[in-house]
Coordinates of C-alpha atoms (C1' of nucleotides) in Angstrom, one line a residue:
Chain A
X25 CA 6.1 27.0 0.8
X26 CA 2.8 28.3 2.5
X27 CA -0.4 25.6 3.0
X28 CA -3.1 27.8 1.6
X29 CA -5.9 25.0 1.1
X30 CA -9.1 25.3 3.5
X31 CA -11.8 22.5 3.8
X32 CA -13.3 22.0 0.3
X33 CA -16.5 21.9 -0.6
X34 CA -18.1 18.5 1.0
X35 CA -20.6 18.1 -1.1
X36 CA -18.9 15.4 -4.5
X37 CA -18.5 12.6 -1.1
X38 CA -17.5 9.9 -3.7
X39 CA -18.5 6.8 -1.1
X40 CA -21.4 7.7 1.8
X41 CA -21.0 6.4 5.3
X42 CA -23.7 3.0 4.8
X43 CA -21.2 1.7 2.2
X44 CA -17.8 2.2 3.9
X45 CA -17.1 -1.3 4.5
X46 CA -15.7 -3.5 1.9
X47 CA -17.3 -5.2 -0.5
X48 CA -19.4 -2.9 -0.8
X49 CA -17.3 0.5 -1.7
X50 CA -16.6 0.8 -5.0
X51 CA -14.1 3.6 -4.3
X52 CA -12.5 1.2 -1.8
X53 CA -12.5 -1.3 -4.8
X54 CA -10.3 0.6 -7.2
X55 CA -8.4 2.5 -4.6
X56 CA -7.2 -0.7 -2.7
X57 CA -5.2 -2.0 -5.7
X58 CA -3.8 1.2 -6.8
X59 CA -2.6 2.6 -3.2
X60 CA 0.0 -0.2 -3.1
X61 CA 3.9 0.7 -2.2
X62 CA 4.7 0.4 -6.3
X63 CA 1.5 0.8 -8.1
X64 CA 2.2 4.7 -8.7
X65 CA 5.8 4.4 -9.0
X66 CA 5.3 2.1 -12.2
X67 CA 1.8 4.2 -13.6
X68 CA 4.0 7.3 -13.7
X69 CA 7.2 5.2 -15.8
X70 CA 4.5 4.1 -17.9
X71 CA 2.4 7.6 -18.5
X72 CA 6.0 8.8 -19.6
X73 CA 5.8 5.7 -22.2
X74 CA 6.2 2.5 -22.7
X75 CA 8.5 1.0 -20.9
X76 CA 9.7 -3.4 -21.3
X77 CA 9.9 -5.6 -17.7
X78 CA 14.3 -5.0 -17.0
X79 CA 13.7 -1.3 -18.3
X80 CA 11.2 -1.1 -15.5
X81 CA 13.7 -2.9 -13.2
X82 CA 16.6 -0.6 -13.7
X83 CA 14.5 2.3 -13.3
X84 CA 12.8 1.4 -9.9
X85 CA 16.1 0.4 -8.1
X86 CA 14.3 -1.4 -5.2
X87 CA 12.1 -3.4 -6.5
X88 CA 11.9 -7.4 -6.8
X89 CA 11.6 -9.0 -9.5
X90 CA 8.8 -10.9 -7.6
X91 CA 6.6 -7.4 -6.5
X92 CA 7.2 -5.9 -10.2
X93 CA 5.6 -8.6 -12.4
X94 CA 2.9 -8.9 -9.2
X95 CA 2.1 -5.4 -9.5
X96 CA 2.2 -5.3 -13.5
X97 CA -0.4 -8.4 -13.3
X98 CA -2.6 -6.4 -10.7
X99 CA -2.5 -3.0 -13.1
X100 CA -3.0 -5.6 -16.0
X101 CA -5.9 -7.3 -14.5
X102 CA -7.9 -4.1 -13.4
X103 CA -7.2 -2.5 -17.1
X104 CA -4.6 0.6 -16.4
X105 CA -2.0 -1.0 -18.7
X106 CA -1.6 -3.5 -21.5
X107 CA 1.1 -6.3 -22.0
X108 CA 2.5 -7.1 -25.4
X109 CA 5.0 -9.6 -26.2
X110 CA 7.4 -9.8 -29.0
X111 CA 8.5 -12.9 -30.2
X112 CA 12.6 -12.0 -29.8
X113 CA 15.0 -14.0 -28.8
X114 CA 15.1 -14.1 -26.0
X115 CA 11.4 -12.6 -26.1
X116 CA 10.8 -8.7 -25.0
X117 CA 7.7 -7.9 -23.2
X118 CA 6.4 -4.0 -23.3
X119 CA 3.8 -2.5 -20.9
X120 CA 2.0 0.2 -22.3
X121 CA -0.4 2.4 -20.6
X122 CA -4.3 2.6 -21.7
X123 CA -6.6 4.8 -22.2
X124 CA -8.3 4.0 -19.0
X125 CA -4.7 4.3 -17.3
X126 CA -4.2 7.5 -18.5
X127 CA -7.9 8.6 -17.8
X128 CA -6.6 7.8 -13.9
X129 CA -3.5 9.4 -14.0
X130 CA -4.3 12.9 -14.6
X131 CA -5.7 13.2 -11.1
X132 CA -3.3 11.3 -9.8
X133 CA -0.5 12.7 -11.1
X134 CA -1.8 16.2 -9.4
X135 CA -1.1 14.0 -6.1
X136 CA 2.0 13.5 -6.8
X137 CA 2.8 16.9 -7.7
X138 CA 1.4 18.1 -4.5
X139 CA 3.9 15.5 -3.1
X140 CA 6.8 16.7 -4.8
X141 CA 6.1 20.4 -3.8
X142 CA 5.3 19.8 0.1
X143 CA 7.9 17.0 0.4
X144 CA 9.2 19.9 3.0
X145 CA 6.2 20.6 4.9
X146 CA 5.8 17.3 5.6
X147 CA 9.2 16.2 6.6
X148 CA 9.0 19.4 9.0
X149 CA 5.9 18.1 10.4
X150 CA 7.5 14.6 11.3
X151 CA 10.4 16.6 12.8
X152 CA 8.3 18.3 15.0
X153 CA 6.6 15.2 16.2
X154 CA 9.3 13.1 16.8
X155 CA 11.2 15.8 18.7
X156 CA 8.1 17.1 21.1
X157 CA 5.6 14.5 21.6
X158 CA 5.1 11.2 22.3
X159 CA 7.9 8.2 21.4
Chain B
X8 CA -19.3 5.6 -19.3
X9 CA -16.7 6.1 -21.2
X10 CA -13.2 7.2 -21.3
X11 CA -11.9 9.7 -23.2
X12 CA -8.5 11.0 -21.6
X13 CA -5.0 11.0 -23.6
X14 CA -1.9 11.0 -22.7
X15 CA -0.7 14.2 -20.3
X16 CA 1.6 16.7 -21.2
X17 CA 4.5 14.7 -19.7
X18 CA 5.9 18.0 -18.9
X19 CA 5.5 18.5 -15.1
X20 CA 7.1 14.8 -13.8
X21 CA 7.5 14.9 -10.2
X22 CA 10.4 12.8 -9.7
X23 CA 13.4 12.3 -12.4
X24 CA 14.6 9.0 -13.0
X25 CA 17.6 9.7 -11.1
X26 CA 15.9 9.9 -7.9
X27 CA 13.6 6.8 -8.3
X28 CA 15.7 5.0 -5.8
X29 CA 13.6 5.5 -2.4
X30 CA 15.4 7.3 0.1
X31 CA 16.0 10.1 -2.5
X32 CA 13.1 10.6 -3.9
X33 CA 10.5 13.3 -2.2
X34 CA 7.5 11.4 -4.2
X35 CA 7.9 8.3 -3.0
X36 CA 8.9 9.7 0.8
X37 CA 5.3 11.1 1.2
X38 CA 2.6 9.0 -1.3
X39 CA 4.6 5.6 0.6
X40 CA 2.5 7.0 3.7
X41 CA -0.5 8.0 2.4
X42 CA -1.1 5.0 -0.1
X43 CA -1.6 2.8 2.7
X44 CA -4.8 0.4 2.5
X45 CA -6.6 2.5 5.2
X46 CA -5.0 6.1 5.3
X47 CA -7.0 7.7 2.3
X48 CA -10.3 6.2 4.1
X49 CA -9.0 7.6 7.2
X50 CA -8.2 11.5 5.1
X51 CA -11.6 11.3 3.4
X52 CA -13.2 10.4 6.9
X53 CA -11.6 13.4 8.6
X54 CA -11.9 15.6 5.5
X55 CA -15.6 16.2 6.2
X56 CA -15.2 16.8 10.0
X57 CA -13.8 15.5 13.5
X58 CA -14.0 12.0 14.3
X59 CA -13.0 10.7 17.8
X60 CA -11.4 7.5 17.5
X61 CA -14.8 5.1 18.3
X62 CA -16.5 7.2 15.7
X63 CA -14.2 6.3 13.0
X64 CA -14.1 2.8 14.3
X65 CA -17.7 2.9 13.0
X66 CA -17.2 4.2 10.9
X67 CA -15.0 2.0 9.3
X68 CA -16.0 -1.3 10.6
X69 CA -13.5 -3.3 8.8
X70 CA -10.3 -1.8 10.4
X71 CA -8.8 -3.0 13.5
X72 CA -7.8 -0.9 16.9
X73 CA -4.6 -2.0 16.4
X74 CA -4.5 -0.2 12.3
X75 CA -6.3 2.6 13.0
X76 CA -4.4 3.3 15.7
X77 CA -1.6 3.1 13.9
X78 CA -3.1 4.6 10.5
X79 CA -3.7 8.1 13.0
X80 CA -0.2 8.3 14.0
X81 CA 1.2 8.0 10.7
X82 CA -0.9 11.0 9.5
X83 CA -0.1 12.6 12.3
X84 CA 2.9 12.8 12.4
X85 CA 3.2 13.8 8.6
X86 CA 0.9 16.7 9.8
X87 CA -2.3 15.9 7.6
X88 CA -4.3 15.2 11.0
X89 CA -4.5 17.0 14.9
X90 CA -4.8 14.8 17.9
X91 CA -6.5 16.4 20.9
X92 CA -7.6 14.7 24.2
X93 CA -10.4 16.1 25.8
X94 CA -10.4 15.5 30.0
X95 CA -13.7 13.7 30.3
X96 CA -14.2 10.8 32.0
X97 CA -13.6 8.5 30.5
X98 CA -11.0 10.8 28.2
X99 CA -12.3 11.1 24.3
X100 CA -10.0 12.1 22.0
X101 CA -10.5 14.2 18.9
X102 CA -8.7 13.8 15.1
X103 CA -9.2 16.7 12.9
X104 CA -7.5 17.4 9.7
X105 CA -5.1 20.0 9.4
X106 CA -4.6 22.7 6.6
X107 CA -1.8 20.7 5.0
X108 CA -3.9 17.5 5.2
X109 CA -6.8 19.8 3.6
X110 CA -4.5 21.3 1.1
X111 CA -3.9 17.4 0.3
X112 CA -7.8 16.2 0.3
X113 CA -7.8 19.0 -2.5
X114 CA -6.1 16.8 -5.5
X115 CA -6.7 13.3 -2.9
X116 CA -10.1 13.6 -3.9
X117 CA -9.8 14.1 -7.4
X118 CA -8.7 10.4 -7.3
X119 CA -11.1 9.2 -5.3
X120 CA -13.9 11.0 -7.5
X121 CA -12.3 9.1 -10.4
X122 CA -12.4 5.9 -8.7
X123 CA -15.9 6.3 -8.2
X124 CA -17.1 7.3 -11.2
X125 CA -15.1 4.6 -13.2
X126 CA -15.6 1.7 -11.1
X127 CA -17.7 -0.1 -13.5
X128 CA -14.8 0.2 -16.3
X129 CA -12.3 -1.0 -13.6
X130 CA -14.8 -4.1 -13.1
X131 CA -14.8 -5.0 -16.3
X132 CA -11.2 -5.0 -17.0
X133 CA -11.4 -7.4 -14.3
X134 CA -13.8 -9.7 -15.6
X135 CA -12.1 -9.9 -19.2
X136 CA -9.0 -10.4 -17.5
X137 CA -10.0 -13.0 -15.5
X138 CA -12.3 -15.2 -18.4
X139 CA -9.6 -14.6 -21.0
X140 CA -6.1 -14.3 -20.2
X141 CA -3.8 -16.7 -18.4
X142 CA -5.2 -17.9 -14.7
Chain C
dC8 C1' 32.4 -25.6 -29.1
dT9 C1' 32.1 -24.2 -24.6
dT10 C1' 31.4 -20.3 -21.7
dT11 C1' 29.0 -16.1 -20.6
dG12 C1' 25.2 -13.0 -21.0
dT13 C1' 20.4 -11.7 -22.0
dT14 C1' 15.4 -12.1 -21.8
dG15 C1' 11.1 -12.3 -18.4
dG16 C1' 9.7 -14.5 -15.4
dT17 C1' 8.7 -18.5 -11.2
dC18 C1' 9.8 -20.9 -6.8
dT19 C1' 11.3 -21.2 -2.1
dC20 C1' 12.3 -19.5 2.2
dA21 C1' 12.9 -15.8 5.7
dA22 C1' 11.4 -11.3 7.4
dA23 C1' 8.1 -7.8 7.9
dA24 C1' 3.4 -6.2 8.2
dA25 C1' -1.3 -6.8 9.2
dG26 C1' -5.4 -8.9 11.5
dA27 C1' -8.0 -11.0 15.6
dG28 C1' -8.9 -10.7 20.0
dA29 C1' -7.9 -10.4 25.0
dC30 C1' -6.8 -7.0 28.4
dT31 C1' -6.3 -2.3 30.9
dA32 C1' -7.8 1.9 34.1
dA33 C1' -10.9 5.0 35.7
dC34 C1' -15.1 6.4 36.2
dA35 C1' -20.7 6.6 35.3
dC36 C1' -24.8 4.5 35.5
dT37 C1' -28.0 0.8 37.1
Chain D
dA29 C1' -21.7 -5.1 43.0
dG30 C1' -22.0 -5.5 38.1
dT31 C1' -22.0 -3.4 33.4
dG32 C1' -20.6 -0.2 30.0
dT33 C1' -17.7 3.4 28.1
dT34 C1' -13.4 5.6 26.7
dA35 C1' -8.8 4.9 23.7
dG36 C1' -5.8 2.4 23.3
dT37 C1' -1.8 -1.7 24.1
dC38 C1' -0.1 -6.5 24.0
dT39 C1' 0.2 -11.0 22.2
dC40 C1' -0.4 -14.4 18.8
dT41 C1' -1.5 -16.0 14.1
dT42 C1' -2.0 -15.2 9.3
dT43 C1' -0.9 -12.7 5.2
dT44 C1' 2.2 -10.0 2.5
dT45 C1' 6.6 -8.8 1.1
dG46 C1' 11.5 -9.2 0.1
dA47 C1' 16.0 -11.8 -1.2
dG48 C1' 17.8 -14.7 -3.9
dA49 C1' 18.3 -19.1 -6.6
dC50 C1' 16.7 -21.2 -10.6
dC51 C1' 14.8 -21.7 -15.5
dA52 C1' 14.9 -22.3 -21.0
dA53 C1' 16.4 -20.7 -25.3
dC54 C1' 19.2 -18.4 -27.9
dA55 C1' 23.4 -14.8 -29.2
dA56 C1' 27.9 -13.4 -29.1
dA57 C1' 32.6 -14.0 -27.4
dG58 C1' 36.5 -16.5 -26.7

DNA sequence: CTTTGTTGGTCTCAAAAAGAGACTAACACT
DNA sequence: AGTGTTAGTCTCTTTTTGAGACCAACAAAG
């Protein structure tokens, strides 16, 4: 598959220079807790539909029990999903994306198309530089 | 502001369940790279023009040597970024972004345009969150 | 009626990753 | 001679992550 993308326009810069450190960078903000290893792994289950905590467990493989309910508090807290227990026994829990969640996933799910359809480029890239250059 | 999106077409999912399991799946091969705390600073950074290595230092002025360092390498070698060292004295060296790392700033910034914009709704999740809920 | 399985977690401890800061070489300028 | 600049690397400490044991309460199986 051919790279066809040149530079795009620079003028929508979403964070100028004076505010790149933290605290201070709101895109820095919302991108620091959604950039994690898991974050878009579970936000993509979830866009799909709701899915309950071992549901989520089975499906991502490698996860811990520990970094799941961490990152399902973190998506929680900063209003991408919602949490909803059923009083079951033993009692079922369901995460459910928002409206907000879903408001971020339509450009982020274009990222991870782009990933799925250059997974090749890039793995020929890395190929190349472990080979030729340095280390 | 408000949100108003609704839940995609689920048609185009990058990465069936039965290749959630990392090591198989292409997603997860290239975002676990670029959804690094500093490497989408790093693309946005380049994305506009050439850095040397003290200007993105700066530029950033959170991030250690030893990250960005690092951070570089990783895009390098993926092929989003070019490394060239220029023979002054002392040597400078040079990162610029390369048509597949433009070709991923295209839907990269998408996000990032998103997180800007909704920043505000992001804090106040938060800040319910946090008043309300449990901790 | 005891054993086994299920739920969604938490807790502890070890391993991996990240951050802080000193240190380098070779030259330019003062 | 001393100071500053370049782009890093090296070491040490702190933070984050991962592996796995443990939990209570009930259902179903034996």
């Amino acid at each position: 598959m051919a790279v066809t993308a040149s530079k795009p326009t620079l003028a929508e810069r979403p964070c100028d220079t004076s505010t790149w450190d933290a605290g201070n960078c709101p895109v820095r903000d919302v991108m620091n807790h959604i950039a994690g290893k898991w974050s878009t792994l579970i936000l993509q289950a979830l866009s799909e539909k709701p899915y309950r905590f071992g549901e989520l467990r089975r499906l991502v493989p490698d996860i811990s029990q520990r970094m799941l309910t961490q990152t399902l508090r973190d998506l929680q807290r900063d209003g991408y999903i919602d949490r909803q227990v059923f009083p079951t026994k033993p009692p079922s829990v369901e995460y459910r994306m928002t409206p907000l969640g879903y408001s971020l996933f339509e450009p982020l799910s274009a990222v991870l198309a782009w990933a799925a359809s250059n997974h090749a480029n890039v793995r020929a890239a890395r190929s190349k530089f472990d080979a030729s250059d340095l280390r």
